[in-house]
Amino acid sequence: MLDLTYEMPKPKTIAGAKHDWELVIGMEVHAQVSSNAKLFSGASTQFGAEPNSNVAFVDAAMPGMLPVINEYCVEQAVRTGLGLKADINLKSAFDRKNYFYPDLPQGYQISQLYHPIVGEGEVLVELGDGTARKVRIERIHMEQDAGKSIHDMDPHMSFVDLNRTGVCLMEIVSRPDIRGPEEAAAYIAKLRQIMRYLGTCDGNMQNGNLRADVNVSICLPGAYEKYQETQDFSHLGTRCEIKNMNSMRFIQQAIEVEARRQIAIVEAGGEVEQETRLYDPDKGETRSMRSKEEAHDYRYFPDPDLLPLEIEQAWVDDIAARLPELPDEKKARFINDFGLTDYDASVLTAEVESATYFEEVAKGRNGKLAANWVINELFGRLKKDDRDITGSPVSPTQLGGIIDLIASDAISGKIAKELFEIVYTEGGDPAQIVEERGMKQVTDTGAIEAALDEIIAANPAQVEKAKVNPKLAGWFVGQVMKATGGKANPKAVNELVSKKLGS
């Protein structure tokens, strides 16, 4: 049980000319399964390969070729479902979704409509202000991805790359529980984080490995609560789907733009038509793509080439037993075990690699001090150099060594920052660098006192001022630090200054 509590966030409200309106958002997230082979063939899923080089006969829909299920893709879907606390259906089945798709040679898509592999689950979406939204997952089903049509290589022709055709997608369908653009982006980020922890999707939105269809509708205040009580969609407005979004920023912009479009229509006395739309970030508008199809428009029927998929509970239990610690649990543990703030724990668990790095640094050390150095010094420097944690020039052992030197009073915080820069740019063992370069902190109170006495003797006027106004004693601290090249123990300096000046 997570020892974290949050308040429910308020829904996003947009003021219209006549009324205030609330947003209602549901999302269909398409996540490419991390697998070396496609869902129904052994063709490679490598990104960036030469066009049409990762295509098996099945992918190209050659006559007589039959699909064969990839067990690992099924395992990845089950693992994702377990990570989202969802029901795993031991019996599922594949259906044919029939519609014209120029870059899907079969002329249909193999998907799951009636019997998906994963049932209902939930995701806790934290918003960083002490609030969190629980978003219900309706289902996760597996399906083939389509290929890629390329329209900008020739003024008269389009080209088709079938490398992505047949790659396994998980479509994660949420309930309409999201109430604003920021929540929508945070929901995508949370799904991405969970799947990266699980290793089921790399979450690369730039490559199209994670993309979302966003369903947006508006309603008057109070209507959503009636929907929640009754689960009757008639209380909500007509939704429009914004297709193929692969940017957090554009998702937020598109939701805002589409909501305002719908408000203008309704307040003018019109009706919103259910349809699929595209977002144009350059023009800041959504435009109609096609009328929204219903399930019957696709003429679904069970795929005759694939038997129903039956899995054993023991197999599911084995996958569950091998799940890694997930972000919410890890965050709660970091707060409890290391005494971190909610914010620091969130930053450190955002990526599994960052969390692993921090744990190695913090092991056997002050957790708060370790977090401070990882977040402020290391992450700050990496961001400046456009690097991620996997490319850090400073290892956990090296950073831990710097922290050990601080904790033992061998070096001051100021010297530690200089040492960090040396290790970051040149490498080496921190303790050895401190020894060889004479960076050790001066802890000999006799030497510090001698330096302070000289400064006091040379500045009698400043002494009198400091005795009248104790805040000015800081000047003497600074002069001692300067005289010792920043190596004096700041705590010892402060104590001696206070004693000498009677402040």
XYZ file of C-alpha atoms in Angstrom, residues 86-390:
305
model
C -5.397 -4.322 -14.693
C -7.285 -7.582 -15.138
C -5.558 -10.084 -17.405
C -7.938 -12.016 -19.631
C -6.852 -15.648 -19.898
C -8.887 -15.935 -23.094
C -8.697 -13.333 -25.846
C -9.105 -13.315 -29.608
C -8.041 -11.424 -32.722
C -10.435 -9.752 -35.150
C -10.104 -8.293 -38.601
C -10.776 -4.563 -38.858
C -11.625 -3.863 -42.466
C -10.898 -0.499 -44.048
C -8.762 0.933 -46.806
C -5.264 1.623 -45.614
C -2.763 2.362 -48.405
C 0.241 1.278 -46.327
C -1.297 -1.926 -44.915
C -1.023 -4.489 -47.750
C -3.587 -6.942 -46.299
C -6.398 -4.426 -46.736
C -7.373 -5.027 -43.097
C -5.790 -4.727 -39.682
C -5.566 -7.600 -37.225
C -6.724 -6.194 -33.892
C -8.767 -7.146 -30.818
C -12.247 -5.686 -30.406
C -14.495 -8.101 -28.588
C -11.986 -10.006 -26.455
C -8.895 -7.928 -25.549
C -5.866 -9.359 -23.757
C -6.160 -6.890 -20.832
C -9.262 -5.596 -19.041
C -9.849 -2.783 -16.553
C -7.005 -1.118 -14.672
C -6.006 2.282 -13.314
C -3.227 4.868 -13.270
C -2.493 7.450 -10.572
C -1.518 10.684 -12.351
C 0.314 13.117 -10.062
C 0.235 16.780 -11.017
C 3.066 18.124 -8.868
C 0.930 20.418 -6.695
C -0.237 17.893 -4.124
C -3.081 16.722 -6.337
C -3.520 13.538 -8.368
C -6.130 12.131 -10.716
C -6.957 8.438 -10.803
C -7.562 7.538 -14.457
C -9.357 4.298 -15.173
C -8.076 2.054 -17.943
C -10.889 0.440 -19.916
C -8.788 -2.082 -21.835
C -5.513 -2.838 -23.566
C -5.562 -4.718 -26.838
C -2.851 -5.797 -29.256
C -2.890 -4.911 -32.929
C -0.670 -4.504 -35.972
C 0.812 -1.153 -36.821
C 0.514 0.146 -40.369
C 3.339 1.231 -42.652
C 4.336 4.763 -43.519
C 3.204 6.812 -46.509
C 5.739 9.407 -47.688
C 4.351 12.327 -49.658
C 7.245 14.793 -49.846
C 9.761 12.918 -52.022
C 8.046 13.496 -55.356
C 5.555 16.131 -56.547
C 3.383 13.555 -58.324
C 3.748 10.296 -56.378
C 3.588 8.970 -52.843
C 5.954 6.302 -51.568
C 5.264 3.556 -49.047
C 7.678 2.133 -46.468
C 6.414 -1.149 -45.005
C 9.102 -1.524 -42.319
C 6.636 -0.642 -39.555
C 3.843 -2.795 -40.994
C 2.976 -5.588 -38.576
C 4.903 -4.174 -35.610
C 3.016 -4.956 -32.393
C 1.109 -2.096 -30.818
C -0.643 -2.011 -27.478
C -3.660 0.297 -27.596
C -4.315 1.544 -24.065
C -7.839 2.939 -23.865
C -8.771 5.155 -20.918
C -12.151 6.126 -19.551
C -13.080 9.815 -19.992
C -11.568 10.660 -16.606
C -9.057 13.333 -17.638
C -10.242 16.905 -17.036
C -7.653 19.230 -18.558
C -4.707 19.620 -20.973
C -2.068 19.409 -18.229
C -3.649 16.240 -16.872
C -3.613 14.717 -20.367
C 0.116 15.358 -20.755
C 0.787 14.083 -17.219
C -1.214 10.921 -17.996
C 0.879 10.220 -21.097
C 4.050 10.885 -19.117
C 2.945 8.465 -16.379
C 2.099 5.701 -18.862
C 5.458 6.231 -20.558
C 7.257 6.084 -17.217
C 5.541 2.861 -16.158
C 6.191 1.131 -19.493
C 9.851 2.197 -19.471
C 10.222 0.744 -15.965
C 8.589 -2.469 -17.214
C 10.664 -2.531 -20.406
C 7.553 -2.998 -22.544
C 7.811 0.215 -24.622
C 10.716 2.643 -24.966
C 8.309 5.602 -25.050
C 10.147 7.343 -27.905
C 7.504 9.781 -29.160
C 9.817 11.297 -31.764
C 10.087 7.938 -33.552
C 6.339 7.349 -33.247
C 6.767 4.532 -30.724
C 4.281 6.265 -28.431
C 1.432 8.323 -29.829
C -2.078 9.204 -28.749
C -5.553 9.782 -30.128
C -7.199 12.360 -27.871
C -10.996 12.444 -27.452
C -12.219 15.877 -26.355
C -15.698 17.033 -25.340
C -17.167 19.850 -23.264
C -19.930 19.952 -20.668
C -21.525 22.376 -18.252
C -20.397 22.274 -14.586
C -22.170 19.468 -12.740
C -22.827 17.339 -15.834
C -19.700 15.239 -15.390
C -20.715 14.319 -11.848
C -24.052 13.054 -13.225
C -22.143 10.942 -15.747
C -19.993 9.493 -12.957
C -23.086 8.557 -10.964
C -24.925 6.952 -13.865
C -22.173 6.141 -16.423
C -24.637 7.636 -18.921
C -22.692 9.375 -21.689
C -25.692 11.516 -22.628
C -24.681 13.877 -19.809
C -21.487 14.657 -21.703
C -21.024 16.563 -24.946
C -20.265 15.011 -28.330
C -16.605 14.068 -28.515
C -14.155 14.650 -31.321
C -10.978 12.637 -31.732
C -7.661 14.368 -32.430
C -5.558 11.795 -34.248
C -1.905 10.742 -33.976
C -0.472 13.140 -31.410
C 3.187 12.503 -30.520
C 4.157 15.627 -28.566
C 3.205 16.523 -24.990
C 3.199 20.216 -25.846
C 1.037 19.789 -28.948
C -1.381 17.516 -27.058
C -2.031 20.314 -24.567
C -2.355 22.940 -27.291
C -4.706 20.770 -29.383
C -7.033 20.082 -26.437
C -7.328 23.797 -25.643
C -7.936 24.727 -29.294
C -10.499 21.966 -29.857
C -12.381 22.770 -26.651
C -12.704 26.430 -27.644
C -13.895 25.410 -31.119
C -16.628 23.237 -29.611
C -17.657 25.966 -27.146
C -18.046 28.468 -29.985
C -20.230 26.035 -31.953
C -22.515 25.160 -29.032
C -22.908 28.745 -27.817
C -23.823 29.803 -31.360
C -26.688 27.290 -31.292
C -24.987 24.599 -33.363
C -24.158 20.973 -32.649
C -20.736 19.397 -32.479
C -20.386 16.560 -34.981
C -18.532 13.464 -33.908
C -15.500 13.207 -36.164
C -11.781 12.586 -36.375
C -9.664 15.729 -36.587
C -5.999 16.646 -37.056
C -4.138 19.362 -35.170
C -2.123 21.897 -37.164
C 0.411 23.467 -34.755
C 1.488 26.077 -37.302
C -2.026 27.440 -37.690
C -3.079 26.660 -34.124
C -6.263 24.884 -35.229
C -7.838 21.464 -35.623
C -9.309 20.483 -38.965
C -11.633 17.712 -40.028
C -10.003 14.495 -41.216
C -13.022 12.205 -41.579
C -16.349 11.477 -39.947
C -15.925 9.274 -36.906
C -16.533 5.637 -37.725
C -18.331 3.262 -35.387
C -17.371 -0.379 -34.870
C -19.898 -1.592 -37.440
C -18.282 0.577 -40.117
C -15.169 -1.579 -39.906
C -17.081 -4.854 -40.391
C -15.179 -6.626 -37.607
C -15.177 -10.406 -37.593
C -12.951 -13.031 -35.897
C -9.724 -13.562 -37.802
C -10.043 -17.012 -39.414
C -6.260 -17.508 -39.568
C -5.695 -17.163 -35.817
C -7.043 -19.396 -33.065
C -8.376 -17.746 -29.893
C -5.499 -16.930 -27.558
C -5.552 -18.929 -24.317
C -2.967 -18.360 -21.592
C -2.497 -20.041 -18.223
C -2.815 -18.302 -14.862
C 0.496 -19.841 -13.762
C 2.231 -18.097 -16.671
C 0.656 -14.762 -15.679
C 1.658 -15.331 -12.041
C 5.253 -15.994 -13.118
C 5.337 -12.706 -15.071
C 3.862 -10.887 -12.064
C 6.517 -12.365 -9.771
C 9.251 -10.968 -12.023
C 7.887 -7.428 -12.268
C 10.337 -4.710 -11.232
C 9.551 -2.157 -8.547
C 7.278 0.380 -10.249
C 7.495 4.208 -10.048
C 4.801 4.796 -7.404
C 6.228 2.154 -5.072
C 9.784 3.323 -5.637
C 8.833 6.946 -4.967
C 7.086 6.015 -1.712
C 10.129 4.006 -0.632
C 12.525 6.865 -1.415
C 10.396 9.210 0.703
C 10.201 6.760 3.596
C 13.740 5.332 3.510
C 15.773 8.377 2.538
C 13.626 11.170 4.013
C 13.203 12.862 0.627
C 10.572 15.425 -0.261
C 7.790 14.459 -2.640
C 9.373 16.670 -5.312
C 12.877 15.224 -4.989
C 11.538 11.660 -5.009
C 9.507 12.450 -8.148
C 12.555 13.849 -9.950
C 14.747 10.897 -8.995
C 12.185 8.252 -10.019
C 11.160 9.929 -13.280
C 13.464 7.565 -15.175
C 14.481 4.128 -13.974
C 18.148 4.874 -14.789
C 18.091 7.993 -12.583
C 16.538 6.063 -9.708
C 19.149 3.305 -9.976
C 21.984 5.860 -10.058
C 20.658 7.667 -6.988
C 20.267 4.458 -4.982
C 23.893 3.543 -5.642
C 25.035 6.997 -4.500
C 22.773 7.052 -1.411
C 23.618 3.545 -0.197
C 25.023 3.892 3.315
C 25.027 7.704 3.077
C 22.784 10.643 3.974
C 19.884 10.337 1.542
C 19.019 14.048 1.487
C 22.615 15.056 0.833
C 22.899 12.444 -1.929
C 19.649 13.647 -3.517
C 20.841 17.243 -3.424
C 24.066 16.391 -5.246
C 22.404 14.141 -7.814
C 19.592 16.578 -8.628
C 21.274 19.971 -8.349
C 24.881 19.336 -9.318
C 24.840 16.254 -11.539
C 21.482 16.677 -13.292
C 22.132 20.396 -13.701
C 25.507 19.756 -15.346
C 24.142 16.983 -17.556
C 21.301 19.216 -18.736
C 23.760 21.981 -19.577
C 25.723 19.513 -21.739
C 22.572 17.916 -23.209
C 23.425 14.507 -21.759
C 21.308 11.963 -19.939
C 22.193 9.945 -16.869
C 23.374 6.959 -18.914
